[in-house]
Short mmCIF file of C-alpha atoms and ligand atoms in Angstrom, two decimals:
data_model
loop_
_atom_site.label_atom_id
_atom_site.label_comp_id
_atom_site.label_asym_id
_atom_site.label_seq_id
_atom_site.Cartn_x
_atom_site.Cartn_y
_atom_site.Cartn_z
CA MET R 20 -104.32 40.70 33.48
CA THR R 21 -104.24 44.71 33.83
CA LYS R 22 -101.86 46.44 31.71
CA THR R 23 -100.21 48.96 33.85
CA SER R 24 -97.35 51.54 32.84
CA LEU R 25 -95.87 54.73 35.16
CA GLN R 26 -96.88 58.46 34.19
CA CYS R 27 -95.45 61.14 35.46
CA ARG R 28 -97.77 63.33 37.70
CA GLU R 29 -96.28 66.33 36.62
CA CYS R 30 -95.20 65.99 32.89
CA LYS R 31 -97.40 62.94 32.24
CA LYS R 32 -94.80 61.56 30.62
CA GLU R 33 -95.12 57.40 30.41
CA TYR R 34 -93.19 54.67 31.17
CA GLU R 35 -92.76 51.26 31.34
CA SER R 36 -94.08 49.58 34.49
CA THR R 37 -90.49 49.43 35.96
CA PHE R 38 -88.32 49.41 39.07
CA LYS R 39 -88.79 53.20 38.63
CA TYR R 40 -90.24 55.93 40.95
CA ILE R 41 -88.84 59.28 39.70
CA CYS R 42 -89.55 61.12 36.06
CA ASP R 43 -86.39 61.83 33.84
CA GLU R 44 -87.46 64.46 32.48
CA CYS R 45 -88.87 66.63 35.48
CA PHE R 46 -88.09 64.32 38.46
CA GLY R 47 -92.02 65.11 39.21
CA PRO R 48 -93.20 61.58 40.74
CA LEU R 49 -94.35 58.65 38.67
CA ASP R 50 -98.17 57.03 39.30
CA VAL R 51 -99.19 53.53 38.12
CA LYS R 52 -101.95 54.30 34.92
CA TYR R 53 -104.36 51.14 34.32
CA GLU R 54 -106.01 50.22 31.42
CA PHE R 55 -108.94 48.42 33.38
CA PRO R 56 -110.59 45.18 31.77
CA PRO R 57 -114.73 46.01 32.01
CA ILE R 58 -115.68 45.54 35.63
CA THR R 59 -118.79 45.45 37.43
CA LYS R 60 -120.66 44.90 40.97
CA ASN R 61 -120.25 41.22 40.60
CA THR R 62 -116.79 41.06 39.83
CA PHE R 63 -116.30 41.55 43.47
CA THR R 64 -119.10 39.26 45.29
CA ASN R 65 -117.89 36.00 46.80
CA ARG R 66 -114.05 37.34 46.41
CA GLU R 67 -111.59 36.48 49.55
CA HIS R 68 -112.48 39.20 52.61
CA THR R 69 -109.01 40.81 51.82
CA TYR R 70 -108.01 43.98 49.75
CA TRP R 71 -107.09 41.71 47.51
CA ARG R 72 -110.38 41.27 46.57
CA TYR R 73 -109.85 43.76 44.41
CA PHE R 74 -106.86 42.52 42.31
CA GLU R 75 -107.76 43.72 38.59
CA LEU R 76 -107.40 47.42 40.17
CA LEU R 77 -103.77 46.75 41.85
CA PRO R 78 -100.41 46.85 40.27
CA ILE R 79 -99.51 42.95 40.47
CA GLN R 80 -98.98 41.80 37.14
CA ASN R 81 -99.09 37.41 38.51
CA LYS R 82 -100.93 36.28 41.04
CA SER R 83 -98.18 33.97 42.29
CA ASN R 84 -96.70 37.33 43.49
CA ILE R 85 -99.25 38.32 45.98
CA ILE R 86 -97.61 38.27 48.97
CA SER R 87 -100.97 38.51 51.98
CA ILE R 88 -101.09 38.39 55.34
CA ASN R 89 -104.51 38.66 54.84
CA ALA R 90 -104.97 42.81 55.16
CA GLY R 91 -107.60 44.52 54.37
CA MET R 92 -112.02 45.00 54.37
CA THR R 93 -112.11 45.83 57.77
CA PRO R 94 -114.73 47.09 59.43
CA LEU R 95 -116.76 50.19 58.24
CA VAL R 96 -118.58 50.57 61.68
CA LYS R 97 -122.10 52.92 62.03
CA ALA R 98 -120.70 55.38 64.74
CA GLU R 99 -124.56 55.34 66.10
CA LYS R 100 -123.40 56.75 69.65
CA LEU R 101 -120.47 58.53 68.41
CA GLY R 102 -122.67 60.46 65.89
CA GLU R 103 -125.38 61.32 68.39
CA LYS R 104 -122.69 62.98 70.53
CA LEU R 105 -121.24 65.03 67.75
CA GLY R 106 -124.86 65.53 65.96
CA LEU R 107 -124.63 63.68 63.17
CA ASN R 108 -126.95 60.61 61.75
CA ASN R 109 -124.90 58.85 59.04
CA LEU R 110 -120.88 59.11 60.96
CA TYR R 111 -119.12 56.27 60.01
CA ILE R 112 -115.73 55.04 60.99
CA LYS R 113 -113.93 52.86 58.85
CA ASN R 114 -112.05 50.86 61.44
CA ASP R 115 -108.52 50.31 59.75
CA SER R 116 -106.73 50.16 63.38
CA VAL R 117 -107.88 46.14 63.05
CA ASN R 118 -105.49 44.60 60.29
CA PRO R 119 -103.34 42.32 60.63
CA THR R 120 -100.23 44.90 62.24
CA PHE R 121 -102.97 47.02 63.61
CA SER R 122 -102.72 50.09 61.02
CA PHE R 123 -103.80 50.69 57.58
CA LYS R 124 -100.09 50.08 56.35
CA ASP R 125 -100.42 46.56 55.73
CA ARG R 126 -102.30 47.70 52.42
CA PRO R 127 -99.29 49.76 51.13
CA ALA R 128 -96.80 47.52 52.14
CA GLY R 129 -98.42 44.63 51.22
CA ILE R 130 -98.56 45.79 47.23
CA ALA R 131 -94.77 47.32 47.83
CA VAL R 132 -93.38 44.34 49.07
CA SER R 133 -95.18 42.17 46.78
CA LYS R 134 -93.79 44.25 43.96
CA ALA R 135 -90.52 43.59 45.27
CA LYS R 136 -91.29 40.13 44.56
CA GLU R 137 -92.60 40.89 41.09
CA PHE R 138 -89.26 42.99 39.76
CA GLY R 139 -86.60 40.23 41.42
CA LEU R 140 -85.37 41.86 44.45
CA SER R 141 -83.45 40.27 47.14
CA ALA R 142 -84.40 42.71 50.46
CA VAL R 143 -86.70 45.13 51.27
CA GLY R 144 -87.09 48.60 53.43
CA CYS R 145 -88.88 51.33 54.44
CA ALA R 146 -88.71 55.05 56.24
CA SER R 147 -91.38 54.94 59.35
CA THR R 148 -92.64 57.08 61.53
CA GLY R 149 -93.63 53.46 63.70
CA ASN R 150 -96.34 51.71 61.75
CA LEU R 151 -94.83 51.55 57.91
CA ALA R 152 -92.19 49.62 60.32
CA SER R 153 -94.03 46.46 61.21
CA ALA R 154 -96.11 46.25 58.28
CA THR R 155 -93.45 46.07 55.80
CA ALA R 156 -91.69 43.76 58.26
CA ALA R 157 -94.36 41.12 58.74
CA HIS R 158 -94.79 41.53 54.74
CA ALA R 159 -91.47 40.91 54.46
CA ALA R 160 -91.63 37.96 57.09
CA LYS R 161 -93.98 36.03 54.75
CA GLY R 162 -92.37 36.84 51.67
CA GLY R 163 -88.76 35.91 52.89
CA PHE R 164 -87.54 39.01 52.74
CA PRO R 165 -84.78 40.39 54.40
CA CYS R 166 -86.06 43.85 55.85
CA TYR R 167 -84.67 47.27 56.88
CA VAL R 168 -86.49 49.57 58.90
CA PHE R 169 -85.03 53.27 59.27
CA ALA R 170 -87.22 54.81 61.93
CA PRO R 171 -86.52 57.95 64.43
CA SER R 172 -85.06 56.56 67.46
CA ASP R 173 -87.96 58.11 69.81
CA ILE R 174 -91.14 56.04 68.20
CA GLU R 175 -93.46 54.43 71.02
CA HIS R 176 -92.18 50.86 71.96
CA ALA R 177 -94.30 48.61 71.22
CA LYS R 178 -93.93 49.59 67.46
CA ILE R 179 -89.98 48.72 67.75
CA ALA R 180 -91.15 45.64 69.49
CA GLN R 181 -93.49 44.54 66.66
CA ALA R 182 -91.09 45.37 63.93
CA LEU R 183 -87.98 43.93 65.94
CA ALA R 184 -90.58 40.64 66.80
CA TYR R 185 -91.25 40.15 62.67
CA GLY R 186 -87.21 40.13 62.30
CA SER R 187 -86.54 43.23 60.89
CA LYS R 188 -83.04 44.77 61.17
CA PHE R 189 -84.23 48.37 63.11
CA ILE R 190 -82.43 50.96 62.38
CA ALA R 191 -82.94 53.61 65.22
CA VAL R 192 -81.77 57.21 63.73
CA ASP R 193 -80.80 59.81 66.02
CA GLY R 194 -82.84 61.90 64.53
CA THR R 195 -86.43 63.22 62.61
CA TYR R 196 -88.00 61.06 60.38
CA ASP R 197 -86.83 63.58 57.52
CA ASP R 198 -83.37 62.22 58.90
CA ALA R 199 -84.49 58.90 58.57
CA ASN R 200 -86.44 58.73 55.44
CA ARG R 201 -83.04 60.64 53.55
CA ILE R 202 -80.77 58.09 55.21
CA ALA R 203 -83.43 55.24 53.79
CA ALA R 204 -83.25 56.82 50.30
CA GLN R 205 -79.25 57.05 49.95
CA ILE R 206 -79.05 53.23 51.12
CA GLY R 207 -81.88 51.50 49.00
CA ASP R 208 -80.40 53.43 46.00
CA SER R 209 -76.96 52.18 46.25
CA LYS R 210 -77.67 48.85 47.65
CA GLY R 211 -80.70 48.19 45.29
CA ILE R 212 -82.85 47.37 48.47
CA GLY R 213 -86.44 47.96 47.42
CA ILE R 214 -87.36 51.11 49.77
CA VAL R 215 -91.58 50.77 50.12
CA ASN R 216 -92.36 54.41 50.29
CA ILE R 217 -89.64 55.82 48.39
CA ASN R 218 -88.41 53.66 45.30
CA LEU R 219 -91.16 51.74 45.61
CA ARG R 220 -93.66 54.31 46.27
CA SER R 221 -95.35 54.47 42.78
CA TYR R 222 -96.87 50.95 43.86
CA TYR R 223 -96.73 51.34 47.35
CA VAL R 224 -99.34 54.08 47.45
CA GLU R 225 -101.41 51.63 45.33
CA GLY R 226 -102.25 49.82 48.34
CA SER R 227 -103.97 52.55 50.48
CA LYS R 228 -106.30 53.63 47.20
CA THR R 229 -108.19 49.84 48.83
CA LEU R 230 -109.06 52.06 51.59
CA ALA R 231 -111.84 54.14 49.05
CA TYR R 232 -112.68 51.05 47.09
CA GLU R 233 -113.55 49.46 50.41
CA VAL R 234 -115.73 52.24 51.66
CA ALA R 235 -117.38 52.43 48.57
CA GLU R 236 -118.10 48.99 48.43
CA GLN R 237 -119.59 48.82 52.00
CA LEU R 238 -121.65 51.92 51.02
CA ASP R 239 -123.08 49.66 48.66
CA TRP R 240 -121.21 51.90 45.92
CA GLN R 241 -122.84 55.53 47.27
CA VAL R 242 -120.25 58.42 47.02
CA PRO R 243 -119.96 59.82 50.43
CA ASP R 244 -120.09 63.37 51.53
CA HIS R 245 -117.06 63.94 53.42
CA LEU R 246 -113.89 62.11 54.22
CA VAL R 247 -111.54 62.96 57.41
CA VAL R 248 -107.89 61.76 56.99
CA PRO R 249 -105.04 61.90 59.34
CA VAL R 250 -102.17 62.94 57.37
CA GLY R 251 -98.85 62.25 57.14
CA SER R 252 -96.60 62.43 54.54
CA GLY R 253 -100.20 62.80 52.52
CA ALA R 254 -99.65 59.50 50.44
CA MET R 255 -102.92 58.03 52.02
CA LEU R 256 -105.13 61.57 51.04
CA ASN R 257 -103.83 61.33 47.57
CA ALA R 258 -104.53 57.78 47.18
CA ILE R 259 -107.91 57.95 48.52
CA CYS R 260 -109.04 60.13 46.27
CA LYS R 261 -106.88 58.33 43.22
CA GLY R 262 -109.17 55.15 44.20
CA PHE R 263 -112.76 57.13 44.39
CA GLU R 264 -111.67 58.50 40.65
CA GLU R 265 -110.93 54.88 38.95
CA LEU R 266 -114.57 53.63 40.59
CA GLN R 267 -115.81 56.35 38.77
CA ASN R 268 -113.86 55.70 35.81
CA VAL R 269 -114.69 52.19 35.56
CA SER R 270 -118.46 53.36 36.11
CA LEU R 271 -118.90 51.35 39.53
CA LEU R 272 -119.34 54.97 41.03
CA GLY R 273 -121.38 58.22 40.23
CA ASP R 274 -119.78 61.66 40.55
CA VAL R 275 -117.38 61.92 42.93
CA SER R 276 -116.45 65.72 42.74
CA LYS R 277 -118.98 66.49 45.21
CA MET R 278 -116.68 64.96 48.03
CA HIS R 279 -115.21 67.36 50.92
CA MET R 280 -111.38 65.83 51.78
CA ILE R 281 -110.97 67.00 55.18
CA ALA R 282 -107.34 66.60 55.83
CA ALA R 283 -106.61 66.31 59.67
CA GLN R 284 -102.60 67.08 61.47
CA PRO R 285 -101.52 67.45 65.09
CA HIS R 286 -100.66 70.35 66.46
CA GLY R 287 -96.85 70.71 66.50
CA CYS R 288 -96.35 68.90 62.67
CA ALA R 289 -99.02 70.61 60.94
CA PRO R 290 -97.33 71.80 57.18
CA ILE R 291 -99.95 71.38 55.37
CA VAL R 292 -102.72 72.94 57.20
CA ASP R 293 -100.22 75.72 57.78
CA ALA R 294 -100.51 75.91 53.97
CA PHE R 295 -104.21 75.28 53.36
CA LYS R 296 -104.76 78.29 55.99
CA LEU R 297 -102.07 80.54 54.55
CA GLY R 298 -103.94 79.72 50.80
CA SER R 299 -100.63 78.68 49.93
CA SER R 300 -99.42 76.11 47.02
CA ASP R 301 -96.50 75.11 48.73
CA VAL R 302 -96.14 73.46 52.02
CA ILE R 303 -92.98 75.01 54.61
CA PRO R 304 -91.07 71.74 56.29
CA VAL R 305 -91.43 71.93 59.89
CA GLU R 306 -87.83 71.24 60.70
CA ASN R 307 -88.40 70.00 64.58
CA PRO R 308 -91.92 68.20 64.96
CA ASP R 309 -93.51 68.15 68.27
CA THR R 310 -96.81 65.95 69.08
CA ILE R 311 -97.83 62.57 70.88
CA ALA R 312 -99.20 61.64 67.49
CA LYS R 313 -95.90 60.62 66.28
CA SER R 314 -97.22 58.41 63.43
CA LEU R 315 -97.62 61.71 61.68
CA ALA R 316 -94.53 63.37 62.58
CA ILE R 317 -93.30 64.23 59.12
CA GLY R 318 -92.22 67.44 58.83
CA ASP R 319 -91.42 67.48 55.41
CA PRO R 320 -94.64 65.43 53.51
CA GLY R 321 -93.57 64.30 50.45
CA ASP R 322 -97.09 64.84 49.31
CA GLY R 323 -97.78 68.20 50.79
CA ARG R 324 -98.29 70.13 47.68
CA TYR R 325 -100.26 67.38 46.10
CA VAL R 326 -102.85 67.47 48.99
CA LEU R 327 -103.18 70.80 48.65
CA LYS R 328 -104.42 70.34 45.25
CA ARG R 329 -106.85 67.72 46.37
CA LEU R 330 -107.90 69.97 48.58
CA LYS R 331 -108.73 72.38 46.20
CA GLN R 332 -110.64 69.65 43.82
CA TYR R 333 -112.40 68.18 46.44
CA ASN R 334 -113.89 71.65 48.48
CA GLY R 335 -111.97 70.43 51.38
CA PHE R 336 -110.15 71.56 54.49
CA ALA R 337 -107.18 71.19 56.37
CA GLU R 338 -107.35 71.44 60.58
CA GLU R 339 -105.41 70.48 63.27
CA SER R 340 -105.91 69.15 66.40
CA ASN R 341 -103.21 69.61 69.75
CA ASN R 342 -102.56 66.90 72.23
CA ARG R 343 -105.18 67.75 74.69
CA GLU R 344 -107.90 67.38 71.78
CA ILE R 345 -106.23 63.86 70.37
CA LEU R 346 -105.92 62.78 73.60
CA ASP R 347 -110.16 63.42 74.52
CA ALA R 348 -110.76 61.83 70.82
CA ILE R 349 -109.38 58.92 71.63
CA LEU R 350 -111.47 58.28 74.66
CA LEU R 351 -114.78 59.65 73.43
CA LEU R 352 -114.10 57.15 70.24
CA ALA R 353 -112.81 54.57 72.81
CA ARG R 354 -116.27 55.15 75.28
CA THR R 355 -118.59 55.44 72.53
CA GLU R 356 -118.01 52.35 69.84
CA GLY R 357 -115.42 50.33 72.02
CA ILE R 358 -112.73 51.65 68.92
CA PHE R 359 -109.30 51.79 70.97
CA THR R 360 -106.74 53.80 68.44
CA GLU R 361 -103.06 55.56 68.91
CA PRO R 362 -103.32 59.51 68.51
CA ALA R 363 -103.53 59.39 64.54
CA GLY R 364 -107.05 57.94 64.80
CA GLY R 365 -107.62 60.86 67.66
CA VAL R 366 -106.38 63.45 65.27
CA SER R 367 -109.49 62.48 62.56
CA VAL R 368 -111.80 62.15 65.73
CA ALA R 369 -110.96 65.96 66.95
CA VAL R 370 -110.89 67.25 63.35
CA LEU R 371 -113.73 66.15 62.68
CA LYS R 372 -115.71 66.96 65.79
CA LYS R 373 -114.07 70.77 64.80
CA MET R 374 -115.42 70.40 61.36
CA ILE R 375 -118.90 69.83 62.63
CA ASP R 376 -118.62 72.75 65.47
CA ASP R 377 -117.71 75.23 62.27
CA GLY R 378 -120.84 74.35 60.73
CA LYS R 379 -118.74 72.86 58.07
CA ILE R 380 -120.75 69.18 58.12
CA ASP R 381 -124.39 68.96 58.07
CA LYS R 382 -126.25 66.64 60.15
CA ASN R 383 -127.34 64.17 57.84
CA ASP R 384 -124.07 64.33 55.46
CA THR R 385 -122.45 60.61 54.79
CA THR R 386 -119.36 61.23 56.49
CA ILE R 387 -116.48 58.82 56.75
CA CYS R 388 -113.78 59.24 59.25
CA TYR R 389 -110.68 57.29 58.80
CA VAL R 390 -108.64 55.39 61.78
CA THR R 391 -106.08 54.26 60.95
CA GLY R 392 -103.93 53.06 63.59
CA ASN R 393 -104.38 51.07 66.72
CA GLY R 394 -104.31 52.02 70.68
CA LEU R 395 -102.61 49.82 71.60
CA LYS R 396 -99.42 50.52 69.57
CA ALA R 397 -99.07 54.02 71.73
CA THR R 398 -100.38 54.02 75.51
CA GLU R 399 -97.32 56.20 76.24
CA ALA R 400 -98.93 59.32 76.13
CA LEU R 401 -102.68 57.69 76.99
CA MET R 402 -101.41 56.75 80.48
CA GLU R 403 -99.92 59.97 81.18
CA VAL R 404 -103.36 60.94 81.80
CA LEU R 405 -105.40 58.12 82.96
CA PRO R 406 -105.73 57.45 86.64
CA LYS R 407 -103.75 54.60 87.71
CA PRO R 408 -105.46 51.48 89.24
CA GLU R 409 -104.95 51.58 92.66
CA VAL R 410 -103.65 48.48 94.36
CA MET R 411 -106.30 46.62 96.42
CA GLN R 412 -105.79 44.23 98.70
CA ALA R 413 -107.65 40.59 97.49
CA ASP R 414 -110.40 41.07 100.10
CA VAL R 415 -114.07 40.82 98.75
CA ALA R 416 -115.47 43.62 101.52
CA LYS R 417 -112.71 46.15 101.07
CA ILE R 418 -113.36 46.00 97.00
CA SER R 419 -117.01 45.55 97.19
CA ALA R 420 -116.99 49.02 98.93
CA VAL R 421 -115.32 50.28 96.07
CA VAL R 422 -117.75 48.67 93.48
CA LYS R 423 -120.76 51.12 93.28
C1 PLP X 19 -101.70 55.60 62.04
C2 PLP X 19 -101.24 56.54 60.95
N1 PLP X 19 -102.14 56.95 59.79
C3 PLP X 19 -101.88 57.93 58.99
C4 PLP X 19 -100.75 58.38 58.78
C5 PLP X 19 -100.40 58.72 57.29
O1 PLP X 19 -99.99 58.20 55.91
P1 PLP X 19 -99.40 59.33 55.34
O2 PLP X 19 -98.10 59.21 55.52
O3 PLP X 19 -99.70 58.75 54.09
O4 PLP X 19 -99.93 60.75 55.09
C6 PLP X 19 -99.43 57.07 59.09
C7 PLP X 19 -98.40 56.97 58.89
O5 PLP X 19 -97.36 56.71 59.26
C8 PLP X 19 -100.01 56.40 60.23
O6 PLP X 19 -99.24 55.64 60.92
ZN1 ZN X 20 -92.01 64.19 34.25
#
């Protein structure tokens, strides 16, 4: 069993690993700290094809508390055709859109709901821009927990349907994600509900670091040169950095300090990109996000400051893409690699393209583009730009005339 504790990201004070997420001394966020057992590459061979293969590096103490819907170990696709179009020889898509609930959120949600079981909590929930809703709801269903979702009322239809189908109580808040988040925080604390991305956040973020572990293992334990990550709250980008650092600490990877982290945000909600471009270490919140990338519409990103630090630490960049560029990128990815992503993935691909055009990525660099959500969850914006198929009479002669 791996020994864990909680440590304040700011003042470094340590705490026992309990249901706690903020430092008593300085109100900084708490991170899980580990004393890892000896680990080798062979530790993970012949293990299950889910992120639970990295059990020793995760914060669950007892395997009986694992609530798994078999997420993770998603394909790392060598994107030959997209690479050719963009001018890269070593481009990889981490296709996390094929997780069980069709986004990367199955990773953090699975760890947090398992931890809720380990803590003996009786209900779970989340504040969501859409994808976390179904990821939390599905894990709650599997674990037998009631689940409360707090989300803006204007998120995509499919995401609401999906979360409801798993049996969650869906609270559609007439407001922004930040409004939903504030309400979830207050209700979670007053009613003792484990809100996966708020009062269980220290554990939740640990799930997303498996996006680093898998990429490293799939690259046969090589360190990539560039990583393009879509950013909302910033939790995932921060967790990916932590994941690579931990692999270096247990000697599974060489020097990770040469990696370049690239934060991708949508125009209309790009507070981290704005701060990066101003050279500021603080993020000014966007009050009313306006973008088709609704899953990234977090105006006041909880980990914004830490993303800016990570970009400095990892020779990084931050860039935005507008709605038109996002839609073009969705189609480019679909039509080259056969991968259909939602706007968040379009943001990654569009920003990747800008980085290449700006000469920030060399054609032989190993580049990972994280595609984190599935296109079927967000067809609304795309349907507005795609031609509607004309309904035709079921007549071979007439139809064969239009098949060239
Ligand atoms: C598909 C998708 N990608 C990326 C993100 C951004 O993750 P984070 O909020 O950890 O930055 C989200 C957040 O909801 C998402 O749903
Ligand atoms: Zn502290």
